[in-house]
Each structure stands twice: as C-alpha cells, then as structure tokens.
XYZ file of C-alpha atoms in Angstrom:
492
model
C -90.842 -69.142 -81.639
C -94.948 -69.501 -81.926
C -96.519 -68.848 -85.199
C -100.154 -69.047 -84.952
C -103.014 -69.369 -87.725
C -105.547 -67.145 -88.152
C -109.119 -68.089 -89.565
C -112.689 -67.102 -89.839
C -114.211 -67.582 -86.127
C -117.065 -70.160 -87.579
C -114.327 -72.355 -89.625
C -114.037 -75.793 -88.385
C -111.567 -76.932 -91.241
C -110.691 -80.195 -89.612
C -114.340 -81.497 -89.819
C -114.363 -80.199 -92.835
C -111.458 -82.340 -94.213
C -112.765 -85.436 -92.232
C -115.728 -85.231 -94.149
C -114.519 -84.763 -97.497
C -111.004 -86.016 -97.501
C -108.879 -85.117 -100.666
C -107.867 -87.304 -103.325
C -104.627 -85.885 -104.452
C -101.269 -86.534 -102.697
C -99.120 -85.277 -100.927
C -101.998 -83.676 -98.903
C -100.659 -82.262 -95.507
C -103.201 -80.835 -93.307
C -100.787 -78.266 -92.106
C -99.936 -77.038 -95.266
C -104.105 -76.639 -96.031
C -104.149 -74.509 -92.837
C -101.416 -72.406 -93.781
C -102.824 -71.502 -97.093
C -106.238 -70.777 -95.990
C -104.380 -68.713 -92.965
C -102.971 -66.240 -95.915
C -106.234 -65.110 -96.909
C -107.157 -64.209 -93.155
C -103.423 -63.039 -92.415
C -103.637 -60.352 -95.215
C -107.172 -59.029 -93.771
C -105.315 -58.710 -90.595
C -102.386 -56.855 -91.815
C -102.793 -55.158 -95.074
C -104.641 -51.632 -94.801
C -105.846 -51.951 -98.460
C -107.844 -55.009 -97.624
C -110.659 -52.872 -96.108
C -111.810 -51.884 -99.643
C -110.829 -55.195 -101.268
C -113.279 -58.022 -102.114
C -110.426 -60.353 -102.798
C -106.995 -61.214 -101.107
C -104.303 -61.275 -103.662
C -101.595 -64.042 -103.145
C -98.627 -64.236 -104.909
C -98.276 -67.841 -106.722
C -94.510 -67.773 -106.407
C -94.654 -67.354 -102.665
C -97.243 -70.015 -102.308
C -95.166 -72.400 -104.611
C -92.139 -71.810 -102.498
C -94.035 -72.757 -99.501
C -96.278 -75.576 -100.910
C -95.112 -76.899 -104.063
C -98.600 -78.229 -105.041
C -100.350 -75.315 -103.754
C -102.905 -75.292 -106.603
C -104.180 -78.728 -105.974
C -105.063 -77.341 -102.462
C -107.053 -74.363 -103.824
C -108.744 -76.597 -106.125
C -109.833 -78.741 -103.182
C -111.052 -75.688 -101.234
C -113.001 -74.560 -104.166
C -114.444 -77.321 -105.675
C -114.885 -79.899 -103.107
C -114.913 -78.143 -99.674
C -116.608 -75.140 -101.357
C -115.273 -72.796 -98.577
C -113.252 -70.467 -100.900
C -113.817 -68.106 -104.283
C -111.220 -67.387 -106.443
C -110.798 -64.637 -109.415
C -110.847 -66.343 -112.898
C -107.678 -64.901 -114.164
C -104.610 -62.438 -113.506
C -102.215 -60.608 -115.552
C -98.772 -62.057 -115.462
C -96.043 -59.753 -113.393
C -98.804 -57.331 -112.799
C -101.700 -58.740 -110.661
C -101.931 -61.812 -108.321
C -105.020 -64.008 -108.323
C -107.641 -63.021 -105.392
C -108.928 -65.514 -102.934
C -111.673 -65.165 -100.617
C -113.911 -66.919 -98.275
C -117.636 -67.878 -99.301
C -119.987 -65.724 -97.793
C -120.932 -68.108 -95.342
C -117.416 -67.931 -93.705
C -117.199 -63.930 -94.027
C -116.901 -63.504 -90.455
C -114.361 -62.144 -87.788
C -110.869 -63.278 -87.911
C -109.686 -65.183 -84.851
C -106.305 -66.543 -83.655
C -106.398 -70.126 -83.656
C -104.840 -72.058 -80.549
C -103.096 -74.240 -83.405
C -99.556 -72.961 -84.113
C -97.350 -73.740 -87.417
C -95.520 -77.146 -86.956
C -94.431 -77.885 -90.531
C -90.677 -77.662 -90.429
C -89.961 -76.376 -93.850
C -92.909 -73.501 -93.780
C -91.385 -72.561 -90.252
C -87.835 -72.424 -91.495
C -88.458 -70.426 -94.255
C -90.847 -67.968 -92.252
C -88.094 -67.507 -89.343
C -85.373 -66.879 -92.156
C -87.500 -64.235 -93.329
C -87.773 -62.869 -89.948
C -84.036 -63.098 -89.464
C -83.441 -61.295 -92.965
C -85.501 -58.485 -91.416
C -83.601 -58.193 -88.546
C -80.432 -58.284 -90.244
C -81.676 -55.327 -92.432
C -82.592 -53.571 -89.387
C -79.262 -53.477 -88.265
C -78.657 -50.505 -90.802
C -81.349 -48.403 -88.981
C -80.703 -49.241 -85.125
C -81.524 -45.587 -84.665
C -85.024 -46.596 -85.421
C -85.649 -50.183 -84.594
C -84.110 -50.042 -80.799
C -87.003 -48.114 -80.034
C -89.596 -51.034 -80.757
C -88.631 -52.451 -77.389
C -90.708 -53.837 -74.171
C -91.395 -50.106 -73.374
C -93.332 -49.588 -76.318
C -96.737 -50.387 -74.817
C -100.476 -50.364 -75.922
C -103.647 -50.345 -73.966
C -105.602 -53.315 -75.800
C -108.413 -53.179 -73.536
C -109.600 -49.716 -74.585
C -108.786 -50.490 -78.222
C -110.811 -53.771 -78.034
C -113.698 -51.444 -76.739
C -113.346 -48.739 -79.342
C -113.027 -51.190 -82.319
C -116.239 -53.229 -81.146
C -118.220 -49.657 -80.655
C -116.977 -48.338 -84.097
C -118.005 -51.917 -85.786
C -121.485 -51.991 -84.193
C -122.270 -48.385 -85.358
C -120.775 -48.556 -88.929
C -122.584 -52.183 -89.469
C -126.071 -50.583 -88.505
C -125.403 -47.122 -90.448
C -124.134 -47.508 -93.730
C -124.355 -43.795 -93.993
C -121.472 -43.612 -91.686
C -118.929 -45.950 -93.395
C -115.450 -44.816 -94.513
C -114.714 -44.253 -98.200
C -111.143 -44.952 -99.421
C -109.866 -41.472 -100.464
C -108.289 -42.627 -103.733
C -110.300 -45.297 -104.988
C -113.867 -44.206 -103.623
C -114.720 -47.722 -102.546
C -116.532 -48.405 -99.212
C -114.418 -49.793 -96.244
C -116.099 -52.854 -95.131
C -116.728 -52.430 -91.437
C -116.188 -56.244 -90.564
C -112.651 -56.081 -92.452
C -111.797 -52.792 -90.684
C -112.650 -54.648 -87.391
C -110.251 -57.524 -88.451
C -107.587 -55.004 -89.477
C -107.944 -53.188 -86.218
C -107.588 -56.713 -84.098
C -104.636 -57.650 -86.043
C -102.796 -54.389 -85.366
C -103.585 -54.624 -81.606
C -103.256 -58.384 -81.215
C -99.749 -58.627 -83.138
C -98.370 -55.450 -81.586
C -95.108 -57.300 -80.383
C -95.506 -60.528 -82.513
C -91.993 -61.286 -84.381
C -93.600 -61.030 -87.800
C -94.277 -57.328 -86.945
C -90.684 -56.639 -86.981
C -90.272 -52.880 -88.453
C -88.515 -53.359 -91.929
C -87.546 -50.618 -94.823
C -89.108 -51.649 -98.068
C -87.238 -52.414 -101.229
C -89.527 -50.067 -103.608
C -89.705 -46.468 -102.175
C -87.597 -47.155 -98.829
C -90.603 -46.374 -96.662
C -90.216 -47.636 -93.030
C -93.015 -49.924 -92.102
C -93.875 -50.912 -88.313
C -96.744 -52.016 -86.455
C -97.449 -48.117 -85.793
C -97.654 -47.483 -89.503
C -99.887 -50.510 -90.100
C -102.132 -49.103 -87.469
C -105.457 -46.882 -87.939
C -104.401 -43.669 -86.435
C -107.284 -43.744 -83.457
C -105.425 -46.708 -82.044
C -102.300 -45.085 -81.789
C -103.646 -42.880 -79.044
C -103.559 -46.055 -76.795
C -99.597 -46.391 -77.360
C -97.080 -45.081 -74.522
C -93.373 -45.416 -74.522
C -91.848 -46.183 -71.162
C -95.209 -45.123 -69.521
C -95.537 -41.766 -71.219
C -97.741 -40.487 -73.909
C -96.229 -39.533 -77.309
C -96.584 -36.564 -79.312
C -96.446 -36.598 -83.236
C -95.218 -33.837 -85.641
C -97.141 -34.497 -88.629
C -96.416 -32.568 -92.181
C -99.358 -30.850 -93.406
C -100.412 -31.488 -97.133
C -97.258 -33.844 -97.255
C -97.429 -35.180 -100.673
C -98.533 -31.694 -102.257
C -95.641 -30.145 -100.213
C -93.078 -32.879 -101.335
C -94.175 -32.402 -104.972
C -92.628 -28.854 -105.007
C -89.107 -30.654 -105.154
C -90.125 -31.645 -108.643
C -90.826 -28.127 -109.689
C -87.591 -26.596 -108.859
C -84.512 -28.509 -109.641
C -83.138 -31.049 -111.812
C -83.396 -34.693 -111.200
C -83.143 -37.991 -112.611
C -86.016 -40.632 -112.167
C -85.020 -44.238 -112.402
C -87.649 -46.971 -112.703
C -86.207 -50.475 -112.857
C -87.189 -53.960 -112.111
C -89.849 -54.375 -114.558
C -91.217 -51.094 -112.821
C -90.913 -52.556 -109.423
C -88.517 -50.077 -107.953
C -87.883 -46.339 -108.353
C -85.574 -43.992 -107.472
C -84.860 -40.221 -107.869
C -81.380 -38.841 -108.233
C -80.724 -35.035 -107.450
C -76.901 -34.984 -107.151
C -75.290 -34.207 -110.379
C -78.250 -35.955 -112.544
C -77.435 -34.638 -115.930
C -73.720 -36.202 -115.741
C -75.561 -39.433 -114.204
C -77.944 -39.441 -117.193
C -75.142 -39.307 -119.705
C -73.422 -42.216 -117.835
C -76.432 -44.520 -117.757
C -77.778 -43.936 -121.195
C -74.473 -42.991 -123.080
C -76.156 -40.163 -124.912
C -76.202 -36.272 -124.199
C -78.989 -34.473 -122.459
C -80.352 -31.447 -124.296
C -79.995 -28.318 -122.028
C -83.269 -26.799 -121.097
C -84.878 -23.660 -122.525
C -85.105 -21.167 -119.566
C -88.950 -20.897 -120.940
C -89.856 -24.428 -121.401
C -89.645 -27.651 -118.983
C -87.916 -30.439 -120.760
C -88.658 -34.191 -120.143
C -86.188 -36.552 -121.679
C -87.060 -40.146 -121.587
C -84.848 -43.253 -122.458
C -85.632 -46.921 -122.148
C -82.593 -49.245 -121.524
C -82.800 -52.828 -121.110
C -86.199 -52.578 -118.880
C -85.221 -49.541 -117.124
C -86.734 -45.968 -117.560
C -84.822 -42.930 -116.991
C -86.791 -39.724 -116.860
C -84.914 -36.602 -116.753
C -86.703 -33.120 -116.003
C -84.502 -30.070 -116.232
C -85.476 -26.849 -114.810
C -83.669 -23.371 -114.282
C -84.143 -22.287 -110.754
C -84.577 -18.502 -111.675
C -86.305 -19.034 -114.900
C -89.687 -17.315 -116.047
C -90.897 -20.665 -115.877
C -90.291 -21.362 -112.344
C -91.981 -17.911 -111.425
C -95.033 -19.487 -113.082
C -95.104 -22.376 -110.300
C -95.024 -19.706 -107.449
C -98.684 -19.834 -107.026
C -98.718 -23.728 -106.615
C -95.578 -23.225 -104.481
C -97.444 -20.412 -102.410
C -100.610 -22.785 -101.526
C -98.422 -25.940 -100.827
C -96.130 -24.509 -98.395
C -99.027 -22.600 -96.167
C -100.491 -25.962 -94.656
C -103.824 -25.287 -95.654
C -103.510 -26.377 -99.410
C -107.252 -27.777 -100.060
C -108.907 -25.136 -98.350
C -106.962 -22.803 -100.481
C -107.584 -24.569 -103.592
C -111.287 -25.097 -102.888
C -111.225 -21.315 -102.634
C -109.196 -20.330 -105.525
C -111.485 -22.803 -107.940
C -114.474 -20.891 -106.726
C -112.960 -17.411 -107.458
C -111.155 -18.027 -110.629
C -113.112 -20.798 -112.232
C -116.516 -20.097 -110.701
C -117.041 -23.677 -109.877
C -118.091 -24.839 -106.310
C -116.664 -27.659 -104.355
C -118.719 -28.723 -101.181
C -116.067 -29.668 -99.009
C -112.052 -29.604 -98.159
C -112.488 -33.453 -98.208
C -113.752 -33.461 -101.881
C -110.874 -31.305 -102.736
C -108.320 -33.655 -101.264
C -109.911 -36.421 -102.569
C -109.856 -35.481 -106.126
C -106.195 -34.077 -105.653
C -104.933 -37.557 -104.611
C -107.101 -39.204 -107.600
C -105.198 -36.821 -109.894
C -101.809 -37.274 -108.727
C -102.233 -41.133 -108.397
C -104.534 -41.983 -111.226
C -103.339 -42.958 -114.935
C -102.688 -40.021 -117.562
C -105.829 -40.550 -119.636
C -108.202 -39.362 -116.727
C -109.704 -36.473 -117.705
C -112.136 -35.730 -114.679
C -113.977 -32.620 -114.130
C -111.498 -31.788 -111.218
C -108.260 -32.694 -113.518
C -109.454 -30.086 -116.091
C -109.906 -27.585 -113.394
C -106.569 -28.222 -112.104
C -104.914 -27.969 -115.423
C -106.775 -24.488 -115.938
C -105.189 -23.408 -112.544
C -101.841 -24.870 -112.901
C -101.096 -25.498 -116.487
C -97.151 -25.961 -116.002
C -97.765 -28.263 -112.978
C -99.885 -30.081 -114.540
C -97.727 -30.705 -117.592
C -94.641 -31.871 -115.226
C -97.066 -34.472 -113.442
C -98.351 -35.668 -116.717
C -94.910 -36.018 -118.213
C -93.705 -38.185 -115.109
C -96.772 -40.430 -115.052
C -97.128 -40.968 -118.793
C -94.694 -43.852 -118.732
C -96.059 -45.523 -115.519
C -98.717 -43.583 -113.535
C -97.609 -44.930 -110.302
C -94.239 -43.235 -110.599
C -95.339 -39.904 -109.258
C -96.629 -41.269 -105.924
C -93.878 -43.453 -105.391
C -91.430 -40.812 -106.366
C -93.200 -38.595 -103.663
C -92.940 -41.393 -100.961
C -89.216 -41.832 -101.723
C -88.505 -38.074 -101.161
C -90.544 -38.499 -98.321
C -88.429 -41.427 -96.562
C -85.349 -39.614 -97.513
C -86.471 -36.795 -95.618
C -87.973 -38.545 -92.531
C -85.826 -41.249 -92.375
C -82.270 -40.679 -93.873
C -82.125 -36.991 -92.809
C -84.549 -35.996 -89.657
C -84.631 -39.312 -87.723
C -81.144 -40.074 -88.189
C -80.139 -36.607 -86.980
C -82.316 -36.635 -84.232
C -80.683 -39.806 -82.966
C -77.351 -37.923 -83.119
C -78.304 -34.790 -81.743
C -80.981 -36.269 -79.015
C -79.867 -39.874 -78.380
C -82.182 -40.219 -75.564
C -85.340 -39.305 -77.461
C -87.455 -42.284 -78.682
C -88.000 -42.115 -82.330
C -91.041 -43.598 -84.020
C -91.762 -42.442 -87.740
C -95.007 -42.848 -89.374
C -94.162 -42.175 -92.897
C -94.583 -38.394 -93.277
C -94.503 -37.711 -89.219
C -92.462 -38.577 -86.531
C -93.430 -38.980 -82.655
C -91.495 -39.061 -79.366
C -92.247 -38.100 -75.968
C -93.201 -34.132 -74.928
C -89.860 -33.026 -73.843
C -88.429 -33.664 -77.028
C -90.644 -32.363 -79.149
C -89.746 -28.540 -79.669
C -86.069 -29.776 -80.451
C -87.503 -32.261 -83.041
C -89.604 -29.634 -84.716
C -86.413 -27.423 -85.096
C -84.616 -30.286 -86.713
C -87.504 -30.823 -89.114
C -87.637 -27.164 -90.008
C -83.968 -27.062 -90.977
C -83.989 -30.146 -92.732
C -87.185 -29.327 -94.947
C -85.499 -25.783 -95.643
C -82.347 -27.912 -96.986
C -84.101 -30.833 -98.678
C -87.257 -29.191 -100.092
C -86.346 -25.176 -99.611
C -89.081 -23.976 -97.612
C -90.659 -24.624 -94.148
C -94.223 -26.455 -94.325
C -97.211 -26.353 -92.005
C -96.247 -28.822 -89.068
C -99.050 -30.105 -86.927
C -98.428 -31.494 -83.535
C -100.905 -34.378 -82.549
C -100.742 -35.709 -78.641
C -101.607 -39.243 -78.640
C -103.926 -40.118 -75.627
C -106.679 -42.246 -74.723
C -108.948 -39.282 -74.164
C -108.865 -39.109 -77.884
C -110.358 -42.350 -78.513
C -112.949 -41.941 -76.268
C -113.886 -38.335 -77.799
C -113.889 -40.010 -81.396
C -116.206 -42.826 -80.623
C -118.486 -40.517 -78.816
C -118.653 -38.401 -81.828
C -119.490 -41.120 -84.114
C -122.290 -42.038 -81.631
C -123.762 -38.512 -81.984
C -123.676 -38.860 -85.600
C -125.537 -42.094 -85.475
C -128.341 -40.671 -83.215
C -128.518 -37.878 -85.590
C -129.220 -40.287 -88.668
C -131.387 -42.464 -86.525
C -133.637 -39.556 -85.546
C-alpha cells in the first residue's frame, strides 16, 4: 500500500536538512517528513482548514507515531525556520496549532516519496483496517464505494484553478464561513479541493462513522458541493434528495417529546434517548424525575461521574406545545429563512437584508455560547421565547451539545432508518449519503423520496421540504461562468 507525503510545492526539505543538520538524537529523516506532512494533509482533508490560520495537531497522536516529536518541531521552528506554532493550548480542549511560514504558504502537492518507516506504516495500516472492520456493520453503505464510483478529474481541476484565480484577484468574491464569519482562504480552498479530488480513491479515504454523533463520513461528504457534479456511479449521473432547512427542521424534535441527553467522555461524546427516557433517567441517576407541569417545560440536569444527563419533558397536547406551533409551521414549510426574515420585519419592524444573513445568524445562535446576546438573538427570543428557552437550557451545560444532538438525530434518520430501509426495499439502488441528503441514480429517486417522507413522519412527525438536485458537469461550468460574471461586474 502506497502512502504518499504531501508538502508545499516549494519546500525542499532534504536540502534544508543537509544544510542545517539537527543535533538531537535519534533523528530520522522519514519521521521529519511525516510530521511536516501532517500540516499539509489536514489542509487537504479538513473543511475547517480554509478559515483556520493554524493546523491543530494532537500531541498524543504525534507522540504515538514519533516519541520525541517535540524535538522535531523545535528544530523546524528554531533552526530551519519553516514552521510557526501557537504558544499555548488548553488541556483537553485545544491542540497546539502549526503552520508553514509565509514563504511556504504555497500550493500543496503530492510528493513522489512514499512513507517507508515501518512503525508508522504499521500504525496507519492498522487504523485503515479498523475502519474497514467498522464498515462491516454498514456494508449497505460502504459497498457502493467501489470502482464504479468515478470522478471526472479533468473538469474538477479546471474549475478549481478558475475559481482560485478569480477569488485570488477579487477579494470581494471570497467566501465567508457561515458560522464564524471568517474569510475562506482561496489558496486553502484550492488545496482542499485538490485533496478531495486527488485522494478520491486512496485507502485513507475509507468511509467511516464517527464516534461522536455517528455521522457517516466519506470522500463525498468531505468535498465541496460543486465537485460532486463530476461524480458518477456505473457511468450514470447521480441525483440527490436534500432536506431543506435541516437543522431547523430537526430541532422540532426537541420541542415535541420527552428525551434524555447524555454527554460523556468529558464531553467528547453525546447521545439522545427517546425510548422511555424518564425510566432511563431514574436508572442512570438513581433519583426521581419531577413530572412536568403542562404549562411549563422542565429541564432537569444531573452531573454523574464526569457525565451529564439532561432531561426535557413536554406533554404533546399541552398549551405550551401550542406556543411552539408557529416555529413548527415555519420549520416544516421548507423556506424557513425567507419566512423568518419576513416575520421579523412584519412583527418587530426590523429589516434584514438577505436570506443569507438570516441563515448565518440562525446558525450562529444555535451553535454559539449561551451568553451570546447579539441583536439577532434578541429578535429570535422576542418571536419564539419558549423555543429560545429550550435551546438555552440545552446549551447552558455545553454550547456544543445542541448542534451535536441535531447531528445525532440526523444521522439516526439518514443512516439507521432511511438508508437501511432503502437497502432492503431497493437492493439494486446505489446509496450515497451526504449527512442530510441521500444520492442515487435517477430511476430510484421517486421510491427513495417516498421512503424519506415516511421516515420523517415516523421520526419527526411531519414531512419537510425536500429538494432534488441533479449532479452533472453542466452545473460546474454554470457555477464557474456565474463567478466570472461577478468578477467582470466588480472590475467594471
């Protein structure tokens, strides 16, 4: 199995080492390559890297691979002067960050050199094999990542270079992260796109299900949507059924039933229990649960040996639940952000310029810490005070709980219910999930839509807006041409 290194295109590491050989021992050139490669490979494979200045690397992971890794980094930073590092980190919360100095902030390319170090190779191959072993539980998904899944690399590389050149020349056209508001680096976006395309079939891109919220990650989920248009299965173009306003729609589940949220492993893992949660709460915490007054939501919290249990109880037919109905109505329609924008204008007299601004602020509200009291948060609280209270209570212990719980509900619906049912009822239908959407060939789309609608009714209680998307290369050309038109308008 070939495991390639990735480096900045102008980094001649061997010459740098020869000119300034390290004094510490043991020094292994192969291990030096591997550690520097980690900065590059994260840029190629992590979506968040396009807005991050530094690449966060786990000290535990590096020490497992290279026991004296800190001496290598000191050498890179102080002697070779090719890397910068953040000065400190918070234990159990943040990893230290690393980046190449400005002189090497260039395109990432695949090195002709491959990893030969036996101990590192063995650990990486064991990791790949563990993923393969885990995939045996999800063969109904993993079996479709075979040689019939292809990508037109040529059109992707053309689009990648066109987009990079335009965004590099016109900063006004650069993308902004919807949650943190940071500008996305055109160079890092290009690197990430190149990584998605170039590593489409490499072993390290084995699909896998994470241990946190059980999302299913694959080369398709870890790819910008424009390049999915170049993907085919068995020579056929693919169609995707995409859940509209997914996070908002899924959040209605948290307003209409009893459940138990469990956060454990020092907050690293989170789960939600809908099946008989009150009895589960009593058993886990060894204390009674106070029944809920029909007019009030009740959050009961308990810390138990580094675990947190959060219980929300609601009566489905209570007057309280009636006060959630307007939020439900907007969430289910499929045009939540447009409707919310209009509602804020009509009822509160505040005009928000675009749908995108509303969406960005909703995401910031749902994913931010509880003490955030932006103008939009105050508007949301004024319109939906009961909904705001529920979200606030869930986030109070840990503000990441709410988005992770929504992703947990999503993964249960799409992986454990929809995709599994499609595999049984339509065994010849290829299945490729992209978190809150599912793709297949055209002939199976109507039947898959019907299954989705039935599972949404059973799992959430309503049929949401579902958008059908056709993946085709014409979409790539159209998107690039539209960007060129915007660039022409800016330059005029």
